[in-house]
Coordinates of C-alpha atoms in Angstrom, one line a residue:
X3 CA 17.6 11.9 57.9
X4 CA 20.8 13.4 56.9
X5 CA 21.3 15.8 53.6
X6 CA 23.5 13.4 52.5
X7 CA 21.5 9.9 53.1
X8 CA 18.7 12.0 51.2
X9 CA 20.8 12.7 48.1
X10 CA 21.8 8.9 48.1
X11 CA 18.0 7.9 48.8
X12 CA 16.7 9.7 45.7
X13 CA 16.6 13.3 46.9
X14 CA 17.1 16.3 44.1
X15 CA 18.6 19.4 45.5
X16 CA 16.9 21.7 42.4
X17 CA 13.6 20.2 41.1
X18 CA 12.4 22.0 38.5
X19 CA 10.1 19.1 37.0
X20 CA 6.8 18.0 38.3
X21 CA 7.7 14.3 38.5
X22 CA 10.9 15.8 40.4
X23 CA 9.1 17.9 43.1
X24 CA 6.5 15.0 43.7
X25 CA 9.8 12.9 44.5
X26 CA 11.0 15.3 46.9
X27 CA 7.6 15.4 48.6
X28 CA 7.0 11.8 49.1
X29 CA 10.8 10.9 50.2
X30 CA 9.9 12.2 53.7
X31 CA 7.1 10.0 54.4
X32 CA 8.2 7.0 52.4
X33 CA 11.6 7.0 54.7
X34 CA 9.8 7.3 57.7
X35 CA 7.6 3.9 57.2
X36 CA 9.9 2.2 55.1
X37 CA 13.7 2.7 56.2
X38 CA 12.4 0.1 59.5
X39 CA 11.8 -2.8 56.7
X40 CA 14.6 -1.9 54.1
X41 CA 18.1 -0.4 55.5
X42 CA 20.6 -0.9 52.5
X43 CA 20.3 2.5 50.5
X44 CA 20.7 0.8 47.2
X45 CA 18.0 -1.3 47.9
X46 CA 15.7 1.5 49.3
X47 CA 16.5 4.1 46.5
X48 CA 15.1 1.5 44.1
X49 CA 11.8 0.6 45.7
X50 CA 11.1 4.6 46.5
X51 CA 11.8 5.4 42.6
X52 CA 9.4 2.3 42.0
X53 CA 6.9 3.5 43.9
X54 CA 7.3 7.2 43.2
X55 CA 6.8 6.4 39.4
X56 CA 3.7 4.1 40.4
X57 CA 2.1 7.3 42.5
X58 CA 2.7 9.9 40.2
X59 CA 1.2 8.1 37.3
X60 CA -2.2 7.6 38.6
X61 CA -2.0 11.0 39.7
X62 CA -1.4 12.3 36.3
X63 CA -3.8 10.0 35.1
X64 CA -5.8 11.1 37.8
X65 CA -6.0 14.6 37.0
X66 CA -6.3 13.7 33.1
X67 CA -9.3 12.3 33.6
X68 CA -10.6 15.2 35.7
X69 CA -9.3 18.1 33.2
X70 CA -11.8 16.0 30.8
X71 CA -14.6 15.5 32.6
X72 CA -14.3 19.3 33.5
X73 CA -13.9 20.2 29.9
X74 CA -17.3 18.3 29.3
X75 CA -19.3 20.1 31.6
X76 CA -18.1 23.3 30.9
X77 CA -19.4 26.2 28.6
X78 CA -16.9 26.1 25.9
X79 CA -18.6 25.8 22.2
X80 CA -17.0 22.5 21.8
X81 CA -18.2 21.1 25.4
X82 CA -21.2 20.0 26.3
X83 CA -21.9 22.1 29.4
X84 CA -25.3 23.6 27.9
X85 CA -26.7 20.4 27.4
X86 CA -26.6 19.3 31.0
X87 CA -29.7 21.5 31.6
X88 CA -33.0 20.3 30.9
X89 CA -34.2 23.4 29.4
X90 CA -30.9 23.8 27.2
X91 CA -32.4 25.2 23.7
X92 CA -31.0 23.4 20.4
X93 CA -29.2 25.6 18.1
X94 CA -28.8 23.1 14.9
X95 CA -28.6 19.7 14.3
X96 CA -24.8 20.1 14.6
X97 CA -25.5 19.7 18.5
X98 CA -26.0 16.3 18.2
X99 CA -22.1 15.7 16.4
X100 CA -20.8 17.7 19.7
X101 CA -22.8 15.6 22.4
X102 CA -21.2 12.3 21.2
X103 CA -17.9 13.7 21.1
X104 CA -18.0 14.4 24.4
X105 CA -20.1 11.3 25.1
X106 CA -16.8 9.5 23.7
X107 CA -14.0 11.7 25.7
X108 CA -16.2 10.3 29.0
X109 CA -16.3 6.9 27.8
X110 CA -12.4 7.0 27.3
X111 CA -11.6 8.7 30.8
X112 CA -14.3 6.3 32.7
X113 CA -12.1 3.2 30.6
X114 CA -9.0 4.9 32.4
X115 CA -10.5 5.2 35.5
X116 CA -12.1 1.8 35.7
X117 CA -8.4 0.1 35.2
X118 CA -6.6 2.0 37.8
X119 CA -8.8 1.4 39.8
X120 CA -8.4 -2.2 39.7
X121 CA -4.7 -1.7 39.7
X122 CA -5.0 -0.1 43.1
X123 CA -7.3 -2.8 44.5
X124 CA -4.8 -5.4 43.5
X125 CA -1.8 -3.0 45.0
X126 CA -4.2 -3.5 48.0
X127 CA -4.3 -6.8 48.7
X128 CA -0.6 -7.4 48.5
X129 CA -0.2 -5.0 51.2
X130 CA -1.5 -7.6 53.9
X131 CA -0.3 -10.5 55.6
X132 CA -1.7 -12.8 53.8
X133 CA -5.2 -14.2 55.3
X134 CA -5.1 -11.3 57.4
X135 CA -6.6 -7.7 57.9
X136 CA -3.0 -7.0 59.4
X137 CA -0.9 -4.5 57.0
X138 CA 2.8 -5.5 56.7
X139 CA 5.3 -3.7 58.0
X140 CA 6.4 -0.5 56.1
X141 CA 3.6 -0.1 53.8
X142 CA 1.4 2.3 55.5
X143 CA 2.1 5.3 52.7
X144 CA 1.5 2.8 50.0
X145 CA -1.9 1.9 52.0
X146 CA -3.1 5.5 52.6
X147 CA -2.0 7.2 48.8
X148 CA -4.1 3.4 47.6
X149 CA -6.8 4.9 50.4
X150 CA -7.4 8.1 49.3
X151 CA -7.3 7.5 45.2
X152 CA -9.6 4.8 45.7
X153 CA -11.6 7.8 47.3
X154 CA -11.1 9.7 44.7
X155 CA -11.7 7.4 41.2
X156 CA -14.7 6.6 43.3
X157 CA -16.1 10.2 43.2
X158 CA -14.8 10.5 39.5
X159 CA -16.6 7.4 38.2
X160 CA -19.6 8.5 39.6
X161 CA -19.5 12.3 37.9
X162 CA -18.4 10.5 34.6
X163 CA -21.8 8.1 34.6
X164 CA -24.3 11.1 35.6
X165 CA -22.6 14.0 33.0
X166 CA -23.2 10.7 30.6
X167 CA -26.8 10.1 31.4
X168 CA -27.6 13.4 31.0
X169 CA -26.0 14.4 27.9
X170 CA -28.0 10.8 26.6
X171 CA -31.0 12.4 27.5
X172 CA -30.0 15.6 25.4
X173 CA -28.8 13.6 22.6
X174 CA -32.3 12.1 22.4
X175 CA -34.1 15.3 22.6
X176 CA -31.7 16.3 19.6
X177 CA -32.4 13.5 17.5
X178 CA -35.8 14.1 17.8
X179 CA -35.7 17.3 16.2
X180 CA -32.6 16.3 14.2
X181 CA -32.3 13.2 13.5
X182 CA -28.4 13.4 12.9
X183 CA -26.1 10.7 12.7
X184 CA -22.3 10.8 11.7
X185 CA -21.8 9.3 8.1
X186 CA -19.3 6.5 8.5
X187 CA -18.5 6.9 4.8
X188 CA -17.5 10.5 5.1
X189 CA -15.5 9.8 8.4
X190 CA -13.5 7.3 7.0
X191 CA -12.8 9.8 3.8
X192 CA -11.4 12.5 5.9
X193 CA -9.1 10.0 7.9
X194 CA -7.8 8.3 4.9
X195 CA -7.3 11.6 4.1
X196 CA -5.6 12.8 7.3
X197 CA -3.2 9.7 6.8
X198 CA -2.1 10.3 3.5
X199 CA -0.9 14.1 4.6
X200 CA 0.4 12.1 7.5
X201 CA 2.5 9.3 5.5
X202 CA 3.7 12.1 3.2
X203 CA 5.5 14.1 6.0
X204 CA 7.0 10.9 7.4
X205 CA 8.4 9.5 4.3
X206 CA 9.4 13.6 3.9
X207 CA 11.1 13.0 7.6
X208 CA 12.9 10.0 6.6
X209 CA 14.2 11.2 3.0
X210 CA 15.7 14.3 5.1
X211 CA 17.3 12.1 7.6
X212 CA 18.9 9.4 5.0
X213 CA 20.6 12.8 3.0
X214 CA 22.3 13.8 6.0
X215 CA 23.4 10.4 7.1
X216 CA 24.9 10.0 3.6
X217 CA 26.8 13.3 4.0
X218 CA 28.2 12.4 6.9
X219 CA 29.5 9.0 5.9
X220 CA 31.0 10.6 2.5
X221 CA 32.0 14.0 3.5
X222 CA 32.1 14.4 7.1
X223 CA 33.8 17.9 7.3
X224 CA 32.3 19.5 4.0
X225 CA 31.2 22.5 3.5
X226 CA 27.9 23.6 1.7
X227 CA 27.5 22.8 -1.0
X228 CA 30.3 20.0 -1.1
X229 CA 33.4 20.6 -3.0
X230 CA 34.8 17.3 -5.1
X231 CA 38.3 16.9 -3.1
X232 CA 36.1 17.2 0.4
X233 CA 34.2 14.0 -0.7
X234 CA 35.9 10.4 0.6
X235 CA 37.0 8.4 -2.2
X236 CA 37.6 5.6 0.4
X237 CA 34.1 6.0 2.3
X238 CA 32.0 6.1 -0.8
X239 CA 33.4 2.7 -2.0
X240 CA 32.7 1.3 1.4
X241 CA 29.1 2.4 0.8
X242 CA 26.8 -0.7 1.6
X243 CA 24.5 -2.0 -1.2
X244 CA 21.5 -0.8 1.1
X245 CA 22.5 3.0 1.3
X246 CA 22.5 3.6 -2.6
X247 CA 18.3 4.6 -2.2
X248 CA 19.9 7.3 0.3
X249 CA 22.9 8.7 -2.1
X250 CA 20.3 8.8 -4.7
X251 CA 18.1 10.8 -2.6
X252 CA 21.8 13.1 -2.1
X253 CA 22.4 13.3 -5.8
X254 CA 19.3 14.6 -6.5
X255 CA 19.6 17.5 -4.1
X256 CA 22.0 21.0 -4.5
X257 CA 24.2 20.1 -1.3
X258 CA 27.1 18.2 -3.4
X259 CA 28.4 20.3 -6.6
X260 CA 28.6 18.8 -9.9
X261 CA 32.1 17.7 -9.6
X262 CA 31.8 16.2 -6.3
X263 CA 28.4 14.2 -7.3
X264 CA 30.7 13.0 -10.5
X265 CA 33.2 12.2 -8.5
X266 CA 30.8 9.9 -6.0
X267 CA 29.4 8.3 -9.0
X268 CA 32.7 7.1 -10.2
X269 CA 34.5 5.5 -7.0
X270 CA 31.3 3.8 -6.6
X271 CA 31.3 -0.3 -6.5
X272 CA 29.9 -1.9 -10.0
X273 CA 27.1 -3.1 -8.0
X274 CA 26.1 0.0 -6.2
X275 CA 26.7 2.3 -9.4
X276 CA 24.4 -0.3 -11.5
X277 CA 21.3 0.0 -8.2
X278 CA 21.7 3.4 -8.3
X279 CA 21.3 3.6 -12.3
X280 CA 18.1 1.7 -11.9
X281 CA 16.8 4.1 -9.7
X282 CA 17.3 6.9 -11.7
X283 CA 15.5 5.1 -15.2
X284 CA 13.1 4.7 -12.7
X285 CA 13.4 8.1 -11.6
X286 CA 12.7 9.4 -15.0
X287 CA 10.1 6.7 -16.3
X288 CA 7.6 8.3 -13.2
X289 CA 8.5 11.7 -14.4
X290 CA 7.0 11.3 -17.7
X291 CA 4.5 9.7 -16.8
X292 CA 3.8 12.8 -14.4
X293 CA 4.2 14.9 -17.6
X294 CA 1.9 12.9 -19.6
X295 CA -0.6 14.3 -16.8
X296 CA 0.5 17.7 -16.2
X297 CA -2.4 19.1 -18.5
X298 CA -5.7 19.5 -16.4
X299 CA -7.4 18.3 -19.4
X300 CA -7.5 16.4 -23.1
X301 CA -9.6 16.6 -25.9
X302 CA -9.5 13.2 -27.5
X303 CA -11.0 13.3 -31.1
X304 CA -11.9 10.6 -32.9
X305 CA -14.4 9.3 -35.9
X306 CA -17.1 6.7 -35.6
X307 CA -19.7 5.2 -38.7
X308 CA -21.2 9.1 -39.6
X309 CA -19.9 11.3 -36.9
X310 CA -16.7 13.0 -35.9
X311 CA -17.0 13.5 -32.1
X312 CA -14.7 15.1 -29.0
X313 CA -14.8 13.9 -26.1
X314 CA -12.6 16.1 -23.0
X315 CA -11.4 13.9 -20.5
X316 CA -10.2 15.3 -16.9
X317 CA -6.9 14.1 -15.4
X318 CA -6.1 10.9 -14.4
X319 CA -9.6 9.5 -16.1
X320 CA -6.9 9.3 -19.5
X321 CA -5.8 5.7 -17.9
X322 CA -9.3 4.3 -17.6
X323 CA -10.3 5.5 -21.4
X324 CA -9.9 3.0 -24.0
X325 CA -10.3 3.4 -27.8
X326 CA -10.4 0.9 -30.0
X327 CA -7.8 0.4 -32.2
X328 CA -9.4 1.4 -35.4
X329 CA -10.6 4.9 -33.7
X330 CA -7.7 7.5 -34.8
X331 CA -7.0 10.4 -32.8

């Protein structure tokens, strides 16, 4: 095979990239059983980058699956490698938290494992001439990489059910000293929790992303911040209905000066300027109402039949307090 049928075939002079050099490797082999079956380049560069992408993804999946199960059995604090002895000692009933964690990562990679290797038993048996044991012609690297994984998940599956069984037969001697078990209600706190942080920096992402879309579209070539007379009368009153949230997300921020953001506001369409006016009363109506609860805490005094009584009340609780109306403060 020629230099230059290998460039046209899928070859990459410089591969720097895994996915690249595991290309490079397998054209050799592929060409030699497949070029017989398939002689128009075109045609053969696109099964060989079909089944280059099907080979190296069970091979990184592969090896995914093995980093895990040799994380589990390893020493580290947060594997379970101690527990796999039967005469591992218990340090506190924290052990038993760690042994299901791991228990979990096994169950995910033996998932993983279990469907590829069903994938490559159904490769398999389109391989063949059908009703036969005869392999069809050009398929023998497909047939021997299908071989020697089926080998390999095989030997995998196996290590993943015994490092299981015997980190269940630790958890149990855990539990019986500590009887331990994850509170659901406490889990599910700490991920509501984690989402909110989450949703926060995504909205933050978005909020950044809309300002400098806006400037673009209104100012193109400003500088910073943006001067009135750099500011396009003719693109702000081509502003769509559905960008005002974003220009009111721009006007609230230091990148346009006062004259430009005046400037903005008045070559605005009626309906746009009357949106965006909505969304600043509703701007300000949220910031009192974050004012009204910028005090930790309020005393709320009030008089009943014989005695005057106080009552402090924490933040936020000031919603779900009611007096009745002939109580004066």
């Amino acid at each position: 095979m020629s230099e230059e049928r290998k460039e046209r075939l899928g070859w990459v002079s410089y591969p720097k990239e895994a996915k690249t050099r595991f290309t490079n490797a397998l054209l050799p082999e592929f060409y030699s059983t497949y070029w017989v079956t398939c002689q128009d380049q075109k045609i053969f560069k696109r099964e060989f980058l079909v089944e280059r992408n099907r080979q190296f993804g069970i091979r990184e999946k592969t090896d995914k699956c093995l980093k895990t199960v040799n994380f589990v059995q390893s020493m580290n604090s947060a594997g379970g490698g101690r527990f796999l002895s039967d005469t591992f000692r218990i340090k506190s009933e924290s052990d038993g938290n760690t042994i299901k964690l791991n228990r979990e990562k096994l169950g995910e990679a033996q998932k993983v494992v279990s469907e590829m290797t069903t994938k490559l038993e159904e490769h398999n048996n389109t391989l063949f001439k059908s009703g036969t044991s005869q392999l069809r012609q050009g398929r023998g690297t497909m047939y021997s990489f299908n071989t020697e994984y089926l080998a390999k998940l095989k030997e995998l599956d196996g290590t993943i059910a015994s490092t299981d069984t015997r980190l269940q037969a630790a958890l149990a001697k855990v539990e019986r000293i500590h009887p331990t078990k994850r509170r659901a209600t406490a889990r599910k706190s700490r991920m509501e929790k984690q989402q909110r942080r989450k949703k926060t920096k995504r909205q933050e992402r978005r909020k950044e992303k809309a300002i400098q879309e806006i400037l673009q579209a209104i100012a193109p070539n400003g500088s910073s911040p943006v001067q009135a007379e750099e500011v396009s009368e003719e693109a702000v009153k081509n502003l769509s209905y559905k960008r005002i949230p974003s220009l009111h997300y721009l006007l609230e921020t230091d990148l346009l000066t006062a004259a430009a953001k005046k400037k903005t506001r008045s070559n605005l369409t009626k309906s746009c300027r009357d949106n965006l006016e909505r969304m600043w009363r509703k701007s300000a109506r949220q910031a009192d109402m974050e004012g009204m609860l910028c005090h930790t805490r309020y005393t709320i005094s009030y008089h009943t039949n014989h005695h005057r009584q106080h009552i402090v009340i924490s933040k936020f609780s000031i919603y779900n307090f009611l007096l009745p109306c002939h109580h004066r403060m």
